[in-house]
GROMACS .gro file of C-alpha atoms in nm:
model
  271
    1UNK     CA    1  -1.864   1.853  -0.322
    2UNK     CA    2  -1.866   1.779  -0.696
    3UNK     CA    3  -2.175   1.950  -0.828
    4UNK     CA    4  -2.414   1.698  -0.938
    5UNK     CA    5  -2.449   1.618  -0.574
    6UNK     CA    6  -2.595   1.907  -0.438
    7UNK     CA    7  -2.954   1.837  -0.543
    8UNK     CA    8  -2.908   1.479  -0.385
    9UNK     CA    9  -2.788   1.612  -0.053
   10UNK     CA   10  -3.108   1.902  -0.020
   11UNK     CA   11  -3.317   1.575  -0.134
   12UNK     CA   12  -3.165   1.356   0.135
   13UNK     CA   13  -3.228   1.663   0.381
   14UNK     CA   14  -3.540   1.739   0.348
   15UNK     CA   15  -3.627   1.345   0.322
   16UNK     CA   16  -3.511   1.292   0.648
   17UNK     CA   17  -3.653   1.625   0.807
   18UNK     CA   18  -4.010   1.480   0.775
   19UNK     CA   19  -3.958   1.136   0.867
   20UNK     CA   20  -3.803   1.297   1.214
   21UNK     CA   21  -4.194   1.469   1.220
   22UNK     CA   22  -4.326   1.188   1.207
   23UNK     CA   23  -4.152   0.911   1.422
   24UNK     CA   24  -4.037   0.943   1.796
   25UNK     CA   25  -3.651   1.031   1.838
   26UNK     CA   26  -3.472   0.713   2.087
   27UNK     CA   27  -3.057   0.625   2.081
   28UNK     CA   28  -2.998   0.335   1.891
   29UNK     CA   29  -3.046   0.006   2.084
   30UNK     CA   30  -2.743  -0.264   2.030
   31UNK     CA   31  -3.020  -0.446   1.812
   32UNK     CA   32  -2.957  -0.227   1.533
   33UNK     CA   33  -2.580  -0.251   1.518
   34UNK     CA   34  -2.662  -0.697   1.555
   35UNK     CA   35  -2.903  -0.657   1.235
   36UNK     CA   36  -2.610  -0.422   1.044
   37UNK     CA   37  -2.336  -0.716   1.143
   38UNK     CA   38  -2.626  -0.939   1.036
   39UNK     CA   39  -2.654  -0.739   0.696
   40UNK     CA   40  -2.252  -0.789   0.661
   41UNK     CA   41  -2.257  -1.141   0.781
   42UNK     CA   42  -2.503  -1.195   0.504
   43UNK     CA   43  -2.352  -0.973   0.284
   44UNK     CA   44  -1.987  -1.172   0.291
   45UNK     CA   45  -2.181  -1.536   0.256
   46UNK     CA   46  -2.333  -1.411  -0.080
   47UNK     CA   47  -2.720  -1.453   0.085
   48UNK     CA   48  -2.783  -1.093  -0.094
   49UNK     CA   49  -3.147  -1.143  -0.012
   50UNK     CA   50  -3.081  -1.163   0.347
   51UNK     CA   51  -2.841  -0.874   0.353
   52UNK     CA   52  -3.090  -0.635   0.203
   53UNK     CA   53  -3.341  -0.743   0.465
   54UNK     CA   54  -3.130  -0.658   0.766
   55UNK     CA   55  -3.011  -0.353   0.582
   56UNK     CA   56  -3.306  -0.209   0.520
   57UNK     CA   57  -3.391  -0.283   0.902
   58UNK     CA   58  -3.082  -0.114   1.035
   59UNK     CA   59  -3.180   0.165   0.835
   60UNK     CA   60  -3.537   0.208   0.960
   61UNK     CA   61  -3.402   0.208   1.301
   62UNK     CA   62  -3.132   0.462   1.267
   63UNK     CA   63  -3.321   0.690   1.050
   64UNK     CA   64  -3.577   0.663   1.391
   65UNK     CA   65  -3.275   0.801   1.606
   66UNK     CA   66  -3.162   0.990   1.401
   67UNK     CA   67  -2.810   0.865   1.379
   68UNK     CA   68  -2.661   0.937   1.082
   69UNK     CA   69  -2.376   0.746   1.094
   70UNK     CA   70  -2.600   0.416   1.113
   71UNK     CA   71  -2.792   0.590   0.855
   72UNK     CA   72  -2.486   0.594   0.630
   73UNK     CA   73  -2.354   0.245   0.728
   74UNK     CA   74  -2.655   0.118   0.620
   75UNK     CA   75  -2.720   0.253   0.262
   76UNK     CA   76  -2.296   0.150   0.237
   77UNK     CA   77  -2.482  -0.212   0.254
   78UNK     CA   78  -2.762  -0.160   0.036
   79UNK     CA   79  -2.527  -0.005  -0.210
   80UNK     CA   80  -2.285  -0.309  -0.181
   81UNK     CA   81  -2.552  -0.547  -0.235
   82UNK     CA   82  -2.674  -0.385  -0.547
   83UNK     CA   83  -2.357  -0.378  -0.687
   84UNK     CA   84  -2.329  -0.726  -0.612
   85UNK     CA   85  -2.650  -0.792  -0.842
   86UNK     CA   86  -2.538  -0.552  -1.109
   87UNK     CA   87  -2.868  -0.335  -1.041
   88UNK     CA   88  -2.650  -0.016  -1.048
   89UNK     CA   89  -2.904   0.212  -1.086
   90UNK     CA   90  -3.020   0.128  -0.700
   91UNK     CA   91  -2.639   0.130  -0.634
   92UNK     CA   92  -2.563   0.475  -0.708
   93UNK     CA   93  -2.882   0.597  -0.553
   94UNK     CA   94  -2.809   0.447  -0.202
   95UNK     CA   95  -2.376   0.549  -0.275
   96UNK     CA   96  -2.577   0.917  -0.336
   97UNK     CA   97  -2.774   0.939  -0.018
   98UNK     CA   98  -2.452   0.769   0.178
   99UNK     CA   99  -2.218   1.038   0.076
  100UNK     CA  100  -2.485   1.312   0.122
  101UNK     CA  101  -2.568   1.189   0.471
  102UNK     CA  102  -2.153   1.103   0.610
  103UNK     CA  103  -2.038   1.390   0.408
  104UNK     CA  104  -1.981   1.614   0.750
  105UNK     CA  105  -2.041   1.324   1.049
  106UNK     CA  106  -1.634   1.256   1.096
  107UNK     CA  107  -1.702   0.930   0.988
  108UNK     CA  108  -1.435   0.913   0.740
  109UNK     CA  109  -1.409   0.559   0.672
  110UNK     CA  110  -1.764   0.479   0.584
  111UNK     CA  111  -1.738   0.799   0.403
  112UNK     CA  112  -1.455   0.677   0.170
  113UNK     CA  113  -1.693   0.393   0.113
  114UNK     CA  114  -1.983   0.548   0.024
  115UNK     CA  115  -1.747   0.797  -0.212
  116UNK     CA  116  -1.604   0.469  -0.335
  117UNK     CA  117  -1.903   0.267  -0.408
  118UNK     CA  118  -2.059   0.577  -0.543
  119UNK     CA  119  -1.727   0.607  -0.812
  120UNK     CA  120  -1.832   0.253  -0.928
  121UNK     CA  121  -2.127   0.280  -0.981
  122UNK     CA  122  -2.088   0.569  -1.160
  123UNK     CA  123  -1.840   0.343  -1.409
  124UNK     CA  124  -2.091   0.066  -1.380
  125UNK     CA  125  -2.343   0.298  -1.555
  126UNK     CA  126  -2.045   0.433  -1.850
  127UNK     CA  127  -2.091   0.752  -1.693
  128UNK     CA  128  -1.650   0.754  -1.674
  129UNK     CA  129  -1.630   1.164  -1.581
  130UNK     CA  130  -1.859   1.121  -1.246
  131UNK     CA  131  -1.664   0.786  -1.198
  132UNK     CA  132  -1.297   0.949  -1.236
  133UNK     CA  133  -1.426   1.233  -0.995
  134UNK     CA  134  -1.523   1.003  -0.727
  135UNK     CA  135  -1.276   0.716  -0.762
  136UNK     CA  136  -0.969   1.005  -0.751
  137UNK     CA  137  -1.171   1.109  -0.388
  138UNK     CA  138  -1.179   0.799  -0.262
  139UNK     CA  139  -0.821   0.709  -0.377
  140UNK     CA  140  -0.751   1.018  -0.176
  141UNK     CA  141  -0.906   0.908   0.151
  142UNK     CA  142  -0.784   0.562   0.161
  143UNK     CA  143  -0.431   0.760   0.142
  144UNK     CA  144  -0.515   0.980   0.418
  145UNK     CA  145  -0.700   0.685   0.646
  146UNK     CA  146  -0.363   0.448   0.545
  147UNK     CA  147  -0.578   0.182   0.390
  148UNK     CA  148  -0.309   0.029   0.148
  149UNK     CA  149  -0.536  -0.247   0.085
  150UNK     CA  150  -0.854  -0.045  -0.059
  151UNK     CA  151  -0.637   0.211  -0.220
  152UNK     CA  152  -0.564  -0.087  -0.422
  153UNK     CA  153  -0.898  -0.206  -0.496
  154UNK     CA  154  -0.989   0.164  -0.611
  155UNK     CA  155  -0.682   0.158  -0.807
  156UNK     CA  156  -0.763  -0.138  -1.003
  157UNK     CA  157  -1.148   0.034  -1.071
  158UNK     CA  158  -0.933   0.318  -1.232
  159UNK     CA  159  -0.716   0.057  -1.419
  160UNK     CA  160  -1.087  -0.068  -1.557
  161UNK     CA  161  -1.185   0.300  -1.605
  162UNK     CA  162  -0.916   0.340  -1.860
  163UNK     CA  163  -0.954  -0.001  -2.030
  164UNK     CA  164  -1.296   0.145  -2.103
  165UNK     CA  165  -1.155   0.458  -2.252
  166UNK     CA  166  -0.939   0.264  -2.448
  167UNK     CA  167  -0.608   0.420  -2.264
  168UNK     CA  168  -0.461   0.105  -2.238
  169UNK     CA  169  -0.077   0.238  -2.083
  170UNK     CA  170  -0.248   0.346  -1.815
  171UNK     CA  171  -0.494   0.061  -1.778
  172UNK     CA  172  -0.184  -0.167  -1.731
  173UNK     CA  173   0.021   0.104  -1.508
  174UNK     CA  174  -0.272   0.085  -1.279
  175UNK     CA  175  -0.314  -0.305  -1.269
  176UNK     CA  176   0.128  -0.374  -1.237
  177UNK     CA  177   0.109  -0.124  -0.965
  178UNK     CA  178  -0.164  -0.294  -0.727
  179UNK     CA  179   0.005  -0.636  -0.858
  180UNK     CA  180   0.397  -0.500  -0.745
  181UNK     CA  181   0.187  -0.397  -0.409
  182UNK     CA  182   0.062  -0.693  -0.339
  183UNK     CA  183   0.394  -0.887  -0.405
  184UNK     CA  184   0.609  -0.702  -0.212
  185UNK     CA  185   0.362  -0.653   0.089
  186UNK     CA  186   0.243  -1.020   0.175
  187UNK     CA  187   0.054  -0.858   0.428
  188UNK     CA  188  -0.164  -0.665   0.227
  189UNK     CA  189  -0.261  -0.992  -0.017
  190UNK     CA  190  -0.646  -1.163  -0.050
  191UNK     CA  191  -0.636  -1.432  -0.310
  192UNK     CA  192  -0.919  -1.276  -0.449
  193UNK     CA  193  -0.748  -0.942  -0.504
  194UNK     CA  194  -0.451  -1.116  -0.681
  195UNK     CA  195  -0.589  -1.354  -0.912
  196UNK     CA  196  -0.866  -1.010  -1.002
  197UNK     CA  197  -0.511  -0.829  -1.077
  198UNK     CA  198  -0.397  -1.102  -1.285
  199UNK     CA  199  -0.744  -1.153  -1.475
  200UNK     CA  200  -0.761  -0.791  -1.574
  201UNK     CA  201  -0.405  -0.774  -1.706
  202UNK     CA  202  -0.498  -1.085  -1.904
  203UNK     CA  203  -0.832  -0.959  -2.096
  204UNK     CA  204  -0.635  -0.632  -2.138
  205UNK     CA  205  -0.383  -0.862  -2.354
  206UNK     CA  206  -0.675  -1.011  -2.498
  207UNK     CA  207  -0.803  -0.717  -2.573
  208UNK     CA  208  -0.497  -0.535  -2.756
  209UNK     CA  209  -0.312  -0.838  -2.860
  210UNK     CA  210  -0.027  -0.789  -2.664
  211UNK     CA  211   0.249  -1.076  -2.694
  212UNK     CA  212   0.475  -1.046  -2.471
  213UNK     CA  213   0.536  -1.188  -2.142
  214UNK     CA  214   0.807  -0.933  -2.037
  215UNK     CA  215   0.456  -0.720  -1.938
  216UNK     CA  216   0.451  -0.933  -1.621
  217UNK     CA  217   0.605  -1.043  -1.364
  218UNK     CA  218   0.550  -1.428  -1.445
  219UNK     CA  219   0.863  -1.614  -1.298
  220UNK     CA  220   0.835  -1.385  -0.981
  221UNK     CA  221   0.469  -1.483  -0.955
  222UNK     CA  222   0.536  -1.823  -0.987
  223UNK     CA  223   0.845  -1.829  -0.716
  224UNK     CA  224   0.616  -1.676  -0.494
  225UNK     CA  225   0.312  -1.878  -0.527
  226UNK     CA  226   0.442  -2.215  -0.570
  227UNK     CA  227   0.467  -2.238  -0.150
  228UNK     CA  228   0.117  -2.141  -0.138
  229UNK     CA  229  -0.232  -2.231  -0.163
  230UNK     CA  230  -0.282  -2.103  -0.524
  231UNK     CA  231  -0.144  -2.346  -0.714
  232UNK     CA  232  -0.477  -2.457  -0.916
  233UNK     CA  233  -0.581  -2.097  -0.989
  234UNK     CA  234  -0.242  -1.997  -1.101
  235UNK     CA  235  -0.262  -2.291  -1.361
  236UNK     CA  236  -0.544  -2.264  -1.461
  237UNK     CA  237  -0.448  -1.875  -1.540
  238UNK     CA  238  -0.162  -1.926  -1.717
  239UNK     CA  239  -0.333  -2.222  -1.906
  240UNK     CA  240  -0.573  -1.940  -2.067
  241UNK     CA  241  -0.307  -1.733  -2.162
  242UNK     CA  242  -0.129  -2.020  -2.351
  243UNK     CA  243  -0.442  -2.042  -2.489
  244UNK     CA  244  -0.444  -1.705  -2.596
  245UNK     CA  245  -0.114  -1.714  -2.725
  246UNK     CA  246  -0.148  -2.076  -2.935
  247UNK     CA  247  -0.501  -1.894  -3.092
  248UNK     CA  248  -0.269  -1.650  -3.173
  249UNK     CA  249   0.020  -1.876  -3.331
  250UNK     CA  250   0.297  -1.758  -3.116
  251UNK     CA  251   0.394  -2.126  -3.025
  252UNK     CA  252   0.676  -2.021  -2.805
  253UNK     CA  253   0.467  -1.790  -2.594
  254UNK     CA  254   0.223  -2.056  -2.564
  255UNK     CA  255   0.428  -2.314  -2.482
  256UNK     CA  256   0.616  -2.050  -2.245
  257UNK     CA  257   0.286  -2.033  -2.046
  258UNK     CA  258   0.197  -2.449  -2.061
  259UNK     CA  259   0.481  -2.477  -1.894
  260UNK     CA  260   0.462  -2.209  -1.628
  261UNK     CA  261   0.154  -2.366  -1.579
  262UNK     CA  262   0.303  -2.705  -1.460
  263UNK     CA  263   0.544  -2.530  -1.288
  264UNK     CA  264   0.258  -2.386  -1.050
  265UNK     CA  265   0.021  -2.753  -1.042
  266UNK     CA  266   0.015  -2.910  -0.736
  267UNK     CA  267   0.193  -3.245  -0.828
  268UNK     CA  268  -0.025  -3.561  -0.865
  269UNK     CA  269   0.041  -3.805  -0.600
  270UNK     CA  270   0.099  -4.181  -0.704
  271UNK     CA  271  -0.060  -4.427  -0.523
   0.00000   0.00000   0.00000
């Protein structure tokens, strides 16, 4: 247990220690585990409002049985939610008392989550040490639980974590790794994963000025996309980066990207 987290877990403890005094122990009824699928339903349809309100009554009810597990589920959500809101203060508290509470259950998935939440909210906050600690856990767990898919999406956070310390190498070697992932394991893709990969490697050549398109796999991208449903975000991706390129005079580049671009547009159909 990394040290700062001590303190948190006799907090947690003790916390729920006198709220057992005080309410009547029952097993969890299946209307708990219909207002946590609530909270996620919720959750995934961006009504954050909602979530919190069926998070915060899953957690009521499992603190009442005791069941830690539900316990930890449920400050997952409330974590998730305030990281969705970018109140990241609230998020690493509830990440805290997660990890404190599924540290020894067995429950080692929502355990990776809580460590992983609790590693991003950590770089949320600039606090990059804590956030390298718990990101490197949770990178860890997702290896042991075989979780290709969120072993990327921790990847990526260390990709940002690096941007932020200005170690831009290993910023990109992060982000080409998750992006090589995802394009030789269709399985593993979300849209929303690639197009994040693809975004970060842009403001990171933004960022340093970097010129040259041999950083990427762009022709690959665009062989593999061109079948798919992606066809406006891809443009409209490599549209920026011409963009980029023509604020920076490098004409070729630019017009390099333009053209990629229309490459990747669906075609415009002629009445």
């Amino acid at each position: 247990m990394c040290p700062q987290l001590s303190a948190v877990k006799q907090s947690v403890a003790s916390s729920t220690t006198s709220w057992g005094d005080t309410l009547p122990s029952y097993a969890p009824s299946s209307d708990a585990q219909t207002v946590l699928q609530w909270g996620i339903q919720h959750f995934t349809q961006k009504q954050f409002d909602k979530a919190l309100k069926n998070f915060r009554a899953a957690l009521r009810t499992y603190t009442r049985a005791q069941d830690l597990v539900g316990v930890g589920k449920s400050l997952n959500g409330l974590s998730a939610v305030y990281l969705q809101t970018q109140e990241y203060e609230r998020s690493l508290a509830y990440s805290q008392a997660s990890v404190s509470v599924l540290e020894d259950v067995g429950a080692l998935k929502d355990y990776a989550l809580a460590v992983y939440q609790l590693g991003v909210s950590y770089l949320r906050l600039d606090h990059t040490s804590e956030a390298e600690c718990y990101l490197d856990r949770a990178l860890t767990l997702y290896n042991v639980l075989g979780d290709t898919l969120n072993e990327n999406r921790v990847v990526l956070h260390l990709g940002l974590l690096y941007a932020q310390r200005q170690e831009f190498m290993f910023a990109l070697a992060c982000y080409e790794s998750v992006l090589d992932d995802l394009l030789e394991c269709p399985m593993l893709q979300t849209q929303e994963l690639v197009f994040e990969v693809l975004s970060l490697i842009l403001q990171l050549f933004e960022r340093t000025g970097q010129t040259t398109l041999d950083e990427m796999p762009y022709q690959k991208l665009v062989d593999y996309y061109s079948s798919g449903n992606y066809q406006a975000n891809m443009a409209a991706i490599f549209r920026q980066l011409g963009q980029f390129h023509e604020s920076q005079t490098h004409y070729g580049l630019a017009f390099a990207c333009y053209t990629q671009a229309l490459q990747v547009a669906e075609p415009v159909q002629l009445a």
